[in-house]
CSV table of C-alpha atoms and ligand atoms in Angstrom, one decimal:
chain,number,residue,atom,x,y,z
A,1153,UNK,CA,93.1,83.8,50.7
A,1154,UNK,CA,90.1,83.0,48.7
A,1155,UNK,CA,88.9,86.4,47.6
A,1156,UNK,CA,87.0,86.4,44.3
A,1157,UNK,CA,86.7,89.7,42.5
A,1158,UNK,CA,84.7,89.0,39.4
A,1159,UNK,CA,81.2,87.7,38.7
A,1160,UNK,CA,82.2,85.0,36.2
A,1161,UNK,CA,84.5,83.4,38.7
A,1162,UNK,CA,82.0,83.3,41.5
A,1163,UNK,CA,79.3,82.0,39.1
A,1164,UNK,CA,81.7,79.2,38.1
A,1165,UNK,CA,82.7,78.3,41.7
A,1166,UNK,CA,79.0,78.2,42.7
A,1167,UNK,CA,78.1,76.0,39.7
A,1168,UNK,CA,81.0,73.6,40.5
A,1169,UNK,CA,80.0,73.2,44.1
A,1170,UNK,CA,76.4,72.6,43.2
A,1171,UNK,CA,77.4,70.0,40.7
A,1172,UNK,CA,79.2,68.2,43.5
A,1173,UNK,CA,75.9,68.2,45.4
A,1174,UNK,CA,76.9,70.8,47.9
A,1175,UNK,CA,74.4,73.0,49.7
A,1176,UNK,CA,75.3,76.6,49.3
A,1177,UNK,CA,74.7,79.4,51.8
A,1178,UNK,CA,75.2,83.0,51.0
A,1179,UNK,CA,75.8,85.9,53.5
A,1180,UNK,CA,75.8,89.4,51.9
A,1181,UNK,CA,77.7,92.1,53.9
A,1182,UNK,CA,79.2,95.5,53.3
A,1183,UNK,CA,82.3,94.6,55.4
A,1184,UNK,CA,83.4,96.4,58.6
A,1185,UNK,CA,82.7,93.0,60.0
A,1186,UNK,CA,81.8,92.5,63.7
A,1187,UNK,CA,80.4,89.7,65.8
A,1188,UNK,CA,76.9,90.2,64.4
A,1189,UNK,CA,78.2,89.4,60.9
A,1190,UNK,CA,80.2,86.5,62.2
A,1191,UNK,CA,77.1,85.0,63.8
A,1192,UNK,CA,75.4,85.0,60.4
A,1193,UNK,CA,78.4,83.2,58.8
A,1194,UNK,CA,78.4,80.6,61.6
A,1195,UNK,CA,74.7,80.1,61.0
A,1196,UNK,CA,75.4,79.7,57.3
A,1197,UNK,CA,78.1,77.1,58.1
A,1198,UNK,CA,75.8,75.1,60.3
A,1199,UNK,CA,73.1,75.0,57.6
A,1200,UNK,CA,75.2,74.4,54.4
A,1201,UNK,CA,78.3,72.8,53.0
A,1202,UNK,CA,79.7,75.8,51.2
A,1203,UNK,CA,79.5,79.4,52.4
A,1204,UNK,CA,79.9,82.4,50.2
A,1205,UNK,CA,80.3,85.8,52.0
A,1206,UNK,CA,80.1,88.9,49.9
A,1207,UNK,CA,81.8,92.1,50.9
A,1208,UNK,CA,80.6,95.1,48.9
A,1209,UNK,CA,79.8,98.6,49.9
A,1210,UNK,CA,76.9,99.1,47.6
A,1211,UNK,CA,76.8,102.7,46.3
A,1212,UNK,CA,73.2,102.5,45.1
A,1213,UNK,CA,71.8,102.2,48.6
A,1214,UNK,CA,73.5,105.4,49.8
A,1215,UNK,CA,72.1,108.9,49.0
A,1216,UNK,CA,74.7,111.4,47.8
A,1217,UNK,CA,74.8,113.1,51.2
A,1218,UNK,CA,75.2,109.8,53.1
A,1219,UNK,CA,78.4,108.1,54.3
A,1220,UNK,CA,79.4,106.0,51.3
A,1221,UNK,CA,82.9,107.5,51.2
A,1222,UNK,CA,83.6,107.1,54.9
A,1223,UNK,CA,82.0,103.7,55.3
A,1224,UNK,CA,84.6,101.4,57.0
A,1225,UNK,CA,86.6,99.3,54.5
A,1226,UNK,CA,89.2,96.7,55.3
A,1227,UNK,CA,89.0,93.8,52.9
A,1228,UNK,CA,92.0,91.8,54.1
A,1229,UNK,CA,91.0,91.9,57.8
A,1230,UNK,CA,87.3,91.3,57.0
A,1231,UNK,CA,88.1,88.4,54.8
A,1232,UNK,CA,90.3,86.7,57.4
A,1233,UNK,CA,87.6,87.1,60.0
A,1234,UNK,CA,85.0,85.7,57.7
A,1235,UNK,CA,87.1,82.7,56.7
A,1236,UNK,CA,87.9,81.9,60.3
A,1237,UNK,CA,84.2,82.0,61.1
A,1238,UNK,CA,83.3,79.5,58.4
A,1239,UNK,CA,83.2,81.3,55.1
A,1240,UNK,CA,84.5,79.1,52.2
A,1241,UNK,CA,85.1,81.9,49.8
A,1242,UNK,CA,84.8,85.7,49.8
A,1243,UNK,CA,83.2,87.5,46.9
A,1244,UNK,CA,84.4,91.2,46.8
A,1245,UNK,CA,83.6,92.7,43.5
A,1246,UNK,CA,84.5,96.3,42.6
A,1247,UNK,CA,81.9,98.9,41.9
A,1248,UNK,CA,82.8,98.8,38.2
A,1249,UNK,CA,82.2,95.0,38.2
A,1250,UNK,CA,78.7,95.4,39.7
A,1251,UNK,CA,77.7,98.6,37.9
A,1252,UNK,CA,79.6,98.9,34.6
A,1253,UNK,CA,79.1,101.9,32.4
A,1254,UNK,CA,75.6,101.8,31.0
A,1255,UNK,CA,74.1,99.9,33.9
A,1256,UNK,CA,70.4,100.8,34.4
A,1257,UNK,CA,68.4,98.0,35.8
A,1258,UNK,CA,66.8,98.4,39.2
A,1259,UNK,CA,64.4,96.3,41.3
A,1260,UNK,CA,61.5,98.0,43.0
A,1261,UNK,CA,59.8,95.8,45.7
A,1262,UNK,CA,56.7,98.0,46.3
A,1263,UNK,CA,54.8,98.9,49.5
A,1264,UNK,CA,56.9,97.0,52.1
A,1265,UNK,CA,59.9,98.9,50.9
A,1266,UNK,CA,58.2,102.3,51.0
A,1267,UNK,CA,57.3,102.4,54.7
A,1268,UNK,CA,59.5,103.4,57.6
A,1269,UNK,CA,63.1,103.2,56.3
A,1270,UNK,CA,61.8,103.6,52.8
A,1271,UNK,CA,60.0,106.8,53.7
A,1272,UNK,CA,63.1,108.4,55.3
A,1273,UNK,CA,65.6,106.9,52.8
A,1274,UNK,CA,63.7,106.5,49.5
A,1275,UNK,CA,66.7,105.3,47.6
A,1276,UNK,CA,67.6,102.6,50.1
A,1277,UNK,CA,65.6,99.5,49.4
A,1278,UNK,CA,65.8,99.9,45.7
A,1279,UNK,CA,69.6,99.7,46.0
A,1280,UNK,CA,69.4,96.8,48.4
A,1281,UNK,CA,66.9,94.8,46.3
A,1282,UNK,CA,68.9,95.4,43.1
A,1283,UNK,CA,72.3,94.4,44.6
A,1284,UNK,CA,70.8,91.4,46.4
A,1285,UNK,CA,69.2,90.2,43.2
A,1286,UNK,CA,72.5,90.5,41.3
A,1287,UNK,CA,74.3,88.7,44.1
A,1288,UNK,CA,71.7,86.0,44.3
A,1289,UNK,CA,71.9,85.3,40.6
A,1290,UNK,CA,75.7,85.2,40.7
A,1291,UNK,CA,76.0,82.9,43.8
A,1292,UNK,CA,72.8,80.8,43.2
A,1293,UNK,CA,72.5,79.9,46.9
A,1294,UNK,CA,70.1,77.4,48.5
A,1295,UNK,CA,70.0,79.5,51.7
A,1296,UNK,CA,70.6,83.2,52.4
A,1297,UNK,CA,71.2,84.6,55.9
A,1298,UNK,CA,70.2,88.1,57.0
A,1299,UNK,CA,70.2,89.8,60.4
A,1300,UNK,CA,67.1,90.7,62.3
A,1301,UNK,CA,69.0,93.9,63.1
A,1302,UNK,CA,67.7,95.2,59.8
A,1303,UNK,CA,64.2,94.0,60.3
A,1304,UNK,CA,62.5,95.7,57.4
A,1305,UNK,CA,65.2,94.5,55.1
A,1306,UNK,CA,64.3,90.9,55.9
A,1307,UNK,CA,60.7,91.6,54.9
A,1308,UNK,CA,61.9,93.2,51.6
A,1309,UNK,CA,64.2,90.2,50.8
A,1310,UNK,CA,61.4,87.8,51.7
A,1311,UNK,CA,59.0,89.6,49.3
A,1312,UNK,CA,61.7,89.7,46.6
A,1313,UNK,CA,62.5,86.0,46.9
A,1314,UNK,CA,58.7,85.1,46.8
A,1315,UNK,CA,57.8,87.5,43.9
A,1316,UNK,CA,60.7,86.4,41.7
A,1317,UNK,CA,60.3,82.7,42.5
A,1318,UNK,CA,64.0,82.6,43.5
A,1319,UNK,CA,63.5,79.4,45.5
A,1320,UNK,CA,65.9,80.5,48.2
A,1321,UNK,CA,65.4,79.7,51.9
A,1322,UNK,CA,65.8,82.8,54.0
A,1323,UNK,CA,67.2,82.4,57.6
A,1324,UNK,CA,67.1,85.3,60.0
A,1325,UNK,CA,69.8,85.6,62.7
A,1326,UNK,CA,69.1,87.3,66.0
A,1327,UNK,CA,70.7,90.7,66.7
A,1328,UNK,CA,74.1,90.7,68.5
A,1329,UNK,CA,74.5,93.5,71.0
A,1330,UNK,CA,77.1,95.3,73.0
A,1331,UNK,CA,77.0,94.9,76.8
A,1332,UNK,CA,74.9,98.1,77.1
A,1333,UNK,CA,72.3,96.8,74.7
A,1334,UNK,CA,73.5,98.7,71.6
A,1335,UNK,CA,73.0,96.6,68.5
A,1336,UNK,CA,76.3,95.9,66.9
A,1337,UNK,CA,76.9,97.8,63.7
A,1338,UNK,CA,79.8,98.7,61.4
A,1339,UNK,CA,79.1,102.3,62.0
A,1340,UNK,CA,79.4,102.0,65.8
A,1341,UNK,CA,83.2,102.3,65.6
A,1342,UNK,CA,82.6,106.0,64.6
A,1343,UNK,CA,80.8,106.7,67.9
A,1344,UNK,CA,82.7,108.5,70.6
A,1345,UNK,CA,82.9,106.7,74.0
A,1346,UNK,CA,80.4,109.2,75.4
A,1347,UNK,CA,78.0,108.6,72.5
A,1348,UNK,CA,78.4,104.9,72.9
A,1349,UNK,CA,77.2,105.2,76.5
A,1350,UNK,CA,74.3,107.5,75.4
A,1351,UNK,CA,73.3,105.0,72.7
A,1352,UNK,CA,72.0,102.5,75.3
A,1353,UNK,CA,68.8,104.6,75.4
A,1354,UNK,CA,67.7,103.0,72.2
A,1355,UNK,CA,67.6,99.5,73.7
A,1356,UNK,CA,66.0,100.9,76.8
A,1357,UNK,CA,63.2,102.5,74.8
A,1358,UNK,CA,62.5,99.1,73.1
A,1359,UNK,CA,62.5,97.4,76.5
A,1360,UNK,CA,60.1,100.0,78.0
A,1361,UNK,CA,57.7,99.6,75.2
A,1362,UNK,CA,57.9,95.8,75.4
A,1363,UNK,CA,57.2,95.9,79.1
A,1364,UNK,CA,54.1,98.1,78.6
A,1365,UNK,CA,52.8,95.6,76.0
A,1366,UNK,CA,53.4,92.7,78.3
A,1367,UNK,CA,51.5,94.6,81.0
A,1368,UNK,CA,48.5,94.8,78.6
A,1369,UNK,CA,49.0,98.0,76.5
A,1370,UNK,CA,47.7,97.5,72.9
A,1371,UNK,CA,47.2,101.1,71.7
A,1372,UNK,CA,49.8,101.9,69.1
A,1373,UNK,CA,49.9,105.6,69.9
A,1374,UNK,CA,50.7,104.9,73.5
A,1375,UNK,CA,53.3,102.3,72.7
A,1376,UNK,CA,55.0,104.7,70.4
A,1377,UNK,CA,54.8,107.5,72.9
A,1378,UNK,CA,56.6,105.4,75.5
A,1379,UNK,CA,59.5,104.9,73.1
A,1380,UNK,CA,59.6,108.7,72.2
A,1381,UNK,CA,59.5,109.7,75.9
A,1382,UNK,CA,62.4,107.4,76.8
A,1383,UNK,CA,64.5,108.5,73.8
A,1384,UNK,CA,63.9,112.1,74.6
A,1385,UNK,CA,65.7,111.6,78.0
A,1386,UNK,CA,68.9,111.7,75.9
A,1387,UNK,CA,69.1,115.2,74.5
A,1388,UNK,CA,71.8,114.3,71.8
A,1389,UNK,CA,69.4,112.0,70.1
A,1390,UNK,CA,67.3,113.1,67.0
A,1391,UNK,CA,64.5,110.7,66.2
A,1392,UNK,CA,63.7,109.6,62.6
A,1393,UNK,CA,61.0,107.2,63.9
A,1394,UNK,CA,60.1,105.2,67.0
A,1395,UNK,CA,57.1,103.2,66.0
A,1396,UNK,CA,55.3,99.9,66.1
A,1397,UNK,CA,53.7,97.8,63.4
A,1398,UNK,CA,52.5,94.4,62.5
A,1399,UNK,CA,55.6,92.3,62.0
A,1400,UNK,CA,54.6,90.7,58.7
A,1401,UNK,CA,53.1,93.6,56.8
A,1402,UNK,CA,54.3,96.7,58.8
A,1403,UNK,CA,50.7,97.9,58.7
A,1404,UNK,CA,49.9,100.3,61.6
A,1405,UNK,CA,46.4,99.7,63.1
A,1406,UNK,CA,45.3,102.0,65.9
A,1407,UNK,CA,45.1,99.0,68.3
A,1408,UNK,CA,46.9,95.7,68.2
A,1409,UNK,CA,45.0,92.4,68.8
A,1410,UNK,CA,45.8,89.5,71.2
A,1411,UNK,CA,48.0,87.0,69.5
A,1412,UNK,CA,49.4,89.4,66.9
A,1413,UNK,CA,53.2,89.7,66.6
A,1414,UNK,CA,54.4,93.3,66.4
A,1415,UNK,CA,57.7,94.9,65.7
A,1416,UNK,CA,59.0,97.9,67.5
A,1417,UNK,CA,61.1,100.0,65.1
A,1418,UNK,CA,63.5,102.7,66.0
A,1419,UNK,CA,65.8,104.9,63.9
A,1420,UNK,CA,67.7,107.8,65.5
A,1421,UNK,CA,70.7,110.0,64.9
A,1422,UNK,CA,73.3,110.2,67.6
A,1423,UNK,CA,76.0,112.7,66.7
A,1424,UNK,CA,77.0,111.9,63.1
A,1425,UNK,CA,75.8,108.3,63.2
A,1426,UNK,CA,72.4,106.9,62.4
A,1427,UNK,CA,71.3,104.0,64.6
A,1428,UNK,CA,68.5,101.5,63.9
A,1429,UNK,CA,67.2,98.8,66.1
A,1430,UNK,CA,64.0,96.8,66.6
A,1431,UNK,CA,62.3,94.2,68.8
A,1432,UNK,CA,59.6,91.6,68.2
A,1433,UNK,CA,56.9,91.2,70.7
A,1434,UNK,CA,53.6,89.2,70.8
A,1435,UNK,CA,50.5,90.9,72.1
A,1436,UNK,CA,49.4,88.8,75.1
A,1437,UNK,CA,45.9,87.4,75.4
A,1438,UNK,CA,45.4,89.2,78.8
A,1439,UNK,CA,47.1,92.0,80.5
A,1440,UNK,CA,48.7,90.9,83.8
B,265,LIG,P1,75.7,95.1,56.6
B,265,LIG,O1,77.1,94.8,56.5
B,265,LIG,O2,75.4,96.2,57.6
B,265,LIG,O3,74.9,95.3,55.3
B,265,LIG,O4,75.0,93.8,57.3
B,265,LIG,C1,75.1,92.6,56.7
B,265,LIG,C2,74.2,91.6,57.4
B,265,LIG,O5,74.6,91.5,58.8
B,265,LIG,C3,72.7,92.1,57.3
B,265,LIG,O6,71.9,90.9,57.1
B,265,LIG,C4,72.6,92.6,58.7
B,265,LIG,O7,71.2,92.6,59.2
B,265,LIG,C5,73.4,91.7,59.5
B,265,LIG,N1,73.8,92.4,60.8
B,265,LIG,C6,74.3,93.7,61.0
B,265,LIG,N2,74.4,93.9,62.3
B,265,LIG,C7,74.0,92.8,63.0
B,265,LIG,C8,73.9,92.5,64.4
B,265,LIG,N3,74.2,93.4,65.3
B,265,LIG,N4,73.5,91.3,64.7
B,265,LIG,C9,73.1,90.4,63.7
B,265,LIG,N5,73.2,90.6,62.4
B,265,LIG,C10,73.6,91.8,62.0
């Protein structure tokens, strides 16, 4: 199998493909692959000639008390799945390869990375932006594919690509869900079957808020309250945030305006697992 472990090799492979005139797509992942990841790889394959998938559990985006040690790891099985979905090569560097002794450079993206997830997990987007920059430089893609599942992450990456003039096209793939609405995630396999059932409340809360907007609700407080009320029906859930914002800036006006696109953002804890989800919705010109 084509598993590349070091940065010089992946740089060379990418350079050779580019010299052949091939269009390169890159899909960064932390492994624990599921159908959501595979849909990104398929999208990459449909839009490029050569697809690099990285599998790297990035320590700098975990706080010391978070689940870095228990994060699912299965390189062989993940690589097979990725290759059969269209990956041309797997890049799976070690932590030492990415962060050798003395490593000290970090990327800070600014305001868009400080809201919502950034507020709750202040270390997170710095880690994401830094590792993505390193991976982009090593793989030099024409296109990168990220999932809407991590909505704020797509905004952070967009900002990063723009600000550093990376000249990479960003494609965003829709969220793949379980039958009960739960957004697929590598961490879901750690949910008990009871918790899995309870988790459907997150999707329900998004749907309730969406419905209210489609019926004419524009007041942010009310939209947020609808999500909170629905989530509270499930006593095992602890809410980090259930909120709404403008989808391009994540700014939070008191009232949204007709024609604006907004994002509903939810992060909750269910048992030991943290779940995040979101939905995009446009404010209609009239309530009906
Ligand atoms: P991760 O391995 O969790 O870092 O995710 C790697 C990429 O897969 C990110 O761009 C995620 O947004 C994306 N992703 C994760 N879960 C899903 C999902 N359920 N549907 C679509 N994309 C996803």
